[in-house]
Short mmCIF file of C-alpha atoms in Angstrom, two decimals:
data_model
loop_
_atom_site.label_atom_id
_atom_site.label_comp_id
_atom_site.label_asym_id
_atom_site.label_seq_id
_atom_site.Cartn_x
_atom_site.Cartn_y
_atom_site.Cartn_z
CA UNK A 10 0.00 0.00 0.00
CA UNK A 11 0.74 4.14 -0.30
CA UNK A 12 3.30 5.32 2.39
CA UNK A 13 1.07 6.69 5.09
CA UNK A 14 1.29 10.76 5.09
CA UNK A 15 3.45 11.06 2.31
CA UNK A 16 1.24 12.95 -0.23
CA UNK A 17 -2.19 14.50 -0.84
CA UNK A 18 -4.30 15.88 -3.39
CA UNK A 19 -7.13 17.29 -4.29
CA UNK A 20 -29.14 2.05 -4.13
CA UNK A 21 -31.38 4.43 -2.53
CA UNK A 22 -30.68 3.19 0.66
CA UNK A 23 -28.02 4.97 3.16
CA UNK A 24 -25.77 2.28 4.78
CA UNK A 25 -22.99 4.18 6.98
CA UNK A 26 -20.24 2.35 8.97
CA UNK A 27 -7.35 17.74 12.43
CA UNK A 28 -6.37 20.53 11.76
CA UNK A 29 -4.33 21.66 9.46
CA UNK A 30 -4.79 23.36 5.81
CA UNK A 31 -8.25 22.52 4.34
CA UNK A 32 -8.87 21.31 0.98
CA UNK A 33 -11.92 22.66 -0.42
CA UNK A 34 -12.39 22.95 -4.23
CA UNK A 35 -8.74 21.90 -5.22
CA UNK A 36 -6.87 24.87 -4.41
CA UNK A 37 -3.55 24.74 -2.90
CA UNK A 38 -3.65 20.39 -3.38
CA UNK A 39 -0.46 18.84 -3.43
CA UNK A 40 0.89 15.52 -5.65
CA UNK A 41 -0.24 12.61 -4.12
CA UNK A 42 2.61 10.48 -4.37
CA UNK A 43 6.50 10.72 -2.97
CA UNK A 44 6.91 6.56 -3.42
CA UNK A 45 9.09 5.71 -6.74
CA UNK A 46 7.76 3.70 -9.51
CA UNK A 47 8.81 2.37 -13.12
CA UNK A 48 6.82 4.07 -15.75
CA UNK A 49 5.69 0.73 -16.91
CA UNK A 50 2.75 -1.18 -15.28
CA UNK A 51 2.92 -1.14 -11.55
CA UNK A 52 1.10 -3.60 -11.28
CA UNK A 53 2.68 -6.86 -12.86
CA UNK A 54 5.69 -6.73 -10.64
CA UNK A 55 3.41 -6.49 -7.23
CA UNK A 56 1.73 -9.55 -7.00
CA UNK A 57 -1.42 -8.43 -6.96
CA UNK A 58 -2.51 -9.42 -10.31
CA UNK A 59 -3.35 -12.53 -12.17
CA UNK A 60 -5.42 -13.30 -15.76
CA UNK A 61 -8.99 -12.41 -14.74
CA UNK A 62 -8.57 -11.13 -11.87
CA UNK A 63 -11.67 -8.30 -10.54
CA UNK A 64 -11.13 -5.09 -8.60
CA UNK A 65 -12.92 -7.34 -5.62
CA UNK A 66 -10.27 -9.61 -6.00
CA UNK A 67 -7.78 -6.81 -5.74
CA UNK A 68 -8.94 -5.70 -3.00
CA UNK A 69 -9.61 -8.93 -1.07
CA UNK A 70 -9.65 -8.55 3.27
CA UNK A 71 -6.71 -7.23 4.82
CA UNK A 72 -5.16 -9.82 7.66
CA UNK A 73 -6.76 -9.23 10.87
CA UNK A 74 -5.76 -5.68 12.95
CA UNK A 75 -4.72 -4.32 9.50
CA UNK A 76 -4.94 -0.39 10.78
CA UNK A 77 -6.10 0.61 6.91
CA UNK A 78 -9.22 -0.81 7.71
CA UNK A 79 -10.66 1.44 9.40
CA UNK A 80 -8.29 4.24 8.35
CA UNK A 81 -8.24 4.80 4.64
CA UNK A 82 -11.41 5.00 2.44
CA UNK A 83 -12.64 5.82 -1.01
CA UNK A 84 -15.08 8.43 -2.29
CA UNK A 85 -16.20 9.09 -5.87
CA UNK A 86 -19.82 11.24 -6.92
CA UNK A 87 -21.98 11.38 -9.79
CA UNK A 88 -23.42 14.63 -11.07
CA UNK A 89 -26.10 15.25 -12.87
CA UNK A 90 -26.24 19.02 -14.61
CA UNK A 91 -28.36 22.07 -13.32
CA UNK A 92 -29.95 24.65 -15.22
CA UNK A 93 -27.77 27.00 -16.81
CA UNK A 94 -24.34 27.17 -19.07
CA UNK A 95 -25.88 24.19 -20.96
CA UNK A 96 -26.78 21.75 -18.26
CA UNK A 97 -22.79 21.96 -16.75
CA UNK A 98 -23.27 23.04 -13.30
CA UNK A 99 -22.95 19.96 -11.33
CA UNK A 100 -25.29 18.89 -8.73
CA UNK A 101 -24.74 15.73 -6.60
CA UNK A 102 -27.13 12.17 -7.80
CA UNK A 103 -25.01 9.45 -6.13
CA UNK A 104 -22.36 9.16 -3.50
CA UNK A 105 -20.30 6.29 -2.67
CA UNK A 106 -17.99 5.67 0.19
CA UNK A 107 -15.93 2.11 0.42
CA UNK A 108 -13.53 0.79 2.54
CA UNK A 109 -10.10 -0.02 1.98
CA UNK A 110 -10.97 -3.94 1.31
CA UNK A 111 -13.31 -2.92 -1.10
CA UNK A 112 -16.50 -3.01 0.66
CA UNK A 113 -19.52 -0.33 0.56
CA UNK A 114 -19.97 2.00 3.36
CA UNK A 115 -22.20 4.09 1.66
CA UNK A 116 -24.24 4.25 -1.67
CA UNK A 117 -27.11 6.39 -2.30
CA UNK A 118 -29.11 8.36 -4.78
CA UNK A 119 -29.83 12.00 -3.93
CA UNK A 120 -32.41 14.13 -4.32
CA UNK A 121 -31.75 17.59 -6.72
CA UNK A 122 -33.00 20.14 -5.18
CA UNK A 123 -34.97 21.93 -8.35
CA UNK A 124 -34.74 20.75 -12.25
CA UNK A 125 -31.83 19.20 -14.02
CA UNK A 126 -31.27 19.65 -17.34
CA UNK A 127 -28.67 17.23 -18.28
CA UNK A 128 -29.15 13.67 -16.83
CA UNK A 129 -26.08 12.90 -18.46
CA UNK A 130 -27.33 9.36 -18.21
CA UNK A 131 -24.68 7.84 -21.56
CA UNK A 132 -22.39 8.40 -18.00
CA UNK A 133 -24.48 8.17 -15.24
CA UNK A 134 -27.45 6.04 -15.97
CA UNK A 135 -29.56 7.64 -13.48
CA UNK A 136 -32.87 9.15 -13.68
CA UNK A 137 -35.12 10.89 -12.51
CA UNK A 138 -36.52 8.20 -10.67
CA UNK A 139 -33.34 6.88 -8.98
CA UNK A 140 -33.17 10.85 -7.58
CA UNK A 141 -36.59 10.71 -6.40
CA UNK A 142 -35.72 7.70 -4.62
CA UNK A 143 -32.69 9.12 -2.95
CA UNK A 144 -31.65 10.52 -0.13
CA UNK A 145 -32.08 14.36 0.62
CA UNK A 146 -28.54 16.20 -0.28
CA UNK A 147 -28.25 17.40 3.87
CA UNK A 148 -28.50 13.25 4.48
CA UNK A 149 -26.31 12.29 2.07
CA UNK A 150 -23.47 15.13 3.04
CA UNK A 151 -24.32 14.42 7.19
CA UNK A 152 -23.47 10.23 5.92
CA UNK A 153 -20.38 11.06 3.93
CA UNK A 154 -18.95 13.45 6.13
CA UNK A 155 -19.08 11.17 9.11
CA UNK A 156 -17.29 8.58 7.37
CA UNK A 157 -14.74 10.67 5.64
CA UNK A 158 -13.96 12.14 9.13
CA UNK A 159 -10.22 11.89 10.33
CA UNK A 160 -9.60 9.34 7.51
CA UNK A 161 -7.52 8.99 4.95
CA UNK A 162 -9.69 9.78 1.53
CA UNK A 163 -8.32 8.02 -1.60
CA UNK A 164 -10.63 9.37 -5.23
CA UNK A 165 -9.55 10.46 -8.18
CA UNK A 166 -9.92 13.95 -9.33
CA UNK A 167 -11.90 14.45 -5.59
CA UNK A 168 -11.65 18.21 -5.92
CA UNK A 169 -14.95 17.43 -7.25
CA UNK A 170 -16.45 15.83 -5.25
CA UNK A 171 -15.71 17.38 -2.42
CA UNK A 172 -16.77 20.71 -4.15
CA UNK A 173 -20.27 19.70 -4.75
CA UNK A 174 -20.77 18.25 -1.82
CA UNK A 175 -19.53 21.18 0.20
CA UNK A 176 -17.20 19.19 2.10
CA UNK A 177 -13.78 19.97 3.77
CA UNK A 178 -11.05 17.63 4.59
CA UNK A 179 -7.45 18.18 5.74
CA UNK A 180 -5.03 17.96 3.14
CA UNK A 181 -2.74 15.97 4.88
CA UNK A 182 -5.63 13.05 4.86
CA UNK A 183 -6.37 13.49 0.68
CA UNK A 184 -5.27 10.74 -1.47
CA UNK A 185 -5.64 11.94 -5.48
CA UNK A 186 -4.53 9.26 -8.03
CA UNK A 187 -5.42 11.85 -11.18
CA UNK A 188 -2.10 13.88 -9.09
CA UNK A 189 -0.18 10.87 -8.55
CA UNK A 190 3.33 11.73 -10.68
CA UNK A 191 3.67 7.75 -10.30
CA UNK A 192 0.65 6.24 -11.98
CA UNK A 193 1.98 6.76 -15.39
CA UNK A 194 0.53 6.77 -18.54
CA UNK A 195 1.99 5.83 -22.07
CA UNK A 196 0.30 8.26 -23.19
CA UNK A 197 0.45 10.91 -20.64
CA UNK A 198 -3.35 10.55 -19.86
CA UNK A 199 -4.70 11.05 -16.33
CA UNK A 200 -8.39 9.31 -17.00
CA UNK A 201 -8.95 6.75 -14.35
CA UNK A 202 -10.49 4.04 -16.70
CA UNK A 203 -6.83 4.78 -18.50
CA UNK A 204 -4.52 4.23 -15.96
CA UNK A 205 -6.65 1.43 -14.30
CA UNK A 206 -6.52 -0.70 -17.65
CA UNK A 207 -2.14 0.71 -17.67
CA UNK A 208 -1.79 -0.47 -14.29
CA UNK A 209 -4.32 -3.15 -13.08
CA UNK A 210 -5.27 -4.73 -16.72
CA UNK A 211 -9.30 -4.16 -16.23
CA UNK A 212 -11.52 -2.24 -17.64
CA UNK A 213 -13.70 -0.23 -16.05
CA UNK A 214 -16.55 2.51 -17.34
CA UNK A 215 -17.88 0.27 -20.14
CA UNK A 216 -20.81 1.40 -20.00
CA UNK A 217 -22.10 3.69 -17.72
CA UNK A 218 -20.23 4.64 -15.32
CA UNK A 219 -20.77 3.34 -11.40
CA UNK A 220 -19.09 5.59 -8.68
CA UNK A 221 -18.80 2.40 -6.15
CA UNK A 222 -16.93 0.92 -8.71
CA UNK A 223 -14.73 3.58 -9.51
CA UNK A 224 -14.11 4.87 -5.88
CA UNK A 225 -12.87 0.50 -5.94
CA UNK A 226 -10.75 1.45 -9.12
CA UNK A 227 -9.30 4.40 -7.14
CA UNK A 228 -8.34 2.33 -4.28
CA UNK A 229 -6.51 -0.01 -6.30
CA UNK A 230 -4.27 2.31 -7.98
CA UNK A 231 -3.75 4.13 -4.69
CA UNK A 232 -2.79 0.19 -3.24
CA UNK A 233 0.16 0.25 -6.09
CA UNK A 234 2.19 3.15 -5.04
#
């Protein structure tokens, strides 16, 4: 796994298990990574990968008393887009919190508070009816911030996410992998669905896109470095 401290960067149903500079909205984020690494595939020299092998699998239990389990957890959001500037203001639809084996802490829908106008759903796949069914935005910020609280938060591009959801978190405790210097990319991109095919040899975001899964995808780039 990541070198603790070393770097930081910027269902309907709710199911929830310092001080310092605050990053809120991605200014003043740091790389995420200080740990060296080839720029070829982290992953085949690791051990962590075999033909077939799933994200789950990646991310299988930790041995018992493992302190990252109950330390380190991934976030990742999907937006849906407000009125105005052609549907590109974001407003939160789903959040998803998971632990560092993998595991969902949270998943939920959320309510938009007023019209969209860009369901975006060729990414998202939600509509209107999985944001009826949702939780209200105040729930589904009280549930995530609770969980993200004096942890270490792995995501990927989480400036984001923590902008919309009008969260703050100490830098020191923010794990980006789109900042990570390490997770190369032949060619130089920074998508996650990129560097988790590079690095991990899956593919991810076939279809439409599922942020449980990718906050998983996050975690097991961030489990390379």
């Amino acid at each position: 796994g990541l070198m603790d401290g070393s770097y930081s960067a910027g269902g309907a149903q709710l199911a929830a298990g310092g001080s310092g500079q605050v990053a809120h909205g991605g200014e003043g984020l740091k790389d995420c990574c200080t740990s060296p690494a080839a720029s070829e595939s982290l992953g085949a020299g690791r051990g962590l990968l075999g033909p077939g092998t799933t994200l789950e699998e990646m991310l299988a239990p930790l041995p018992e008393g493992d302190w990252r389990a109950t330390t380190v957890v991934a976030l990742d959001c999907e937006f849906v887009g407000r009125p105005g500037s052609k549907g590109e203001r974001n407003a939160l639809a789903r959040a998803s919190v998971v632990a560092y084996d993998g595991s969902v802490l949270l998943d939920t829908f959320v309510q938009v508070d007023g019209p969209v106008a860009d369901f975006r759903i060729h990414v998202t796949g939600i509509t209107q009816a999985n944001l009826d069914a949702g939780a209200s935005f105040n729930q589904a910020r009280e549930e995530v911030r609770k969980l993200l609280a004096g942890r270490v938060v792995v995501g990927h591009s989480i400036a984001h996410d923590f902008r919309v959801l009008r969260l703050a978190q100490p830098l020191e405790l923010i794990r980006d992998t789109q900042a990570c210097p390490f997770l190369r990319h032949p060619e130089k991109s920074r998508a996650l669905r990129a560097l988790v095919h590079h690095h991990l040899g899956v593919a991810i975001q076939q279809t439409t896109h599922s942020s449980v899964a990718d906050a998983q995808a996050a975690l097991a780039l961030y489990r390379l470095v």
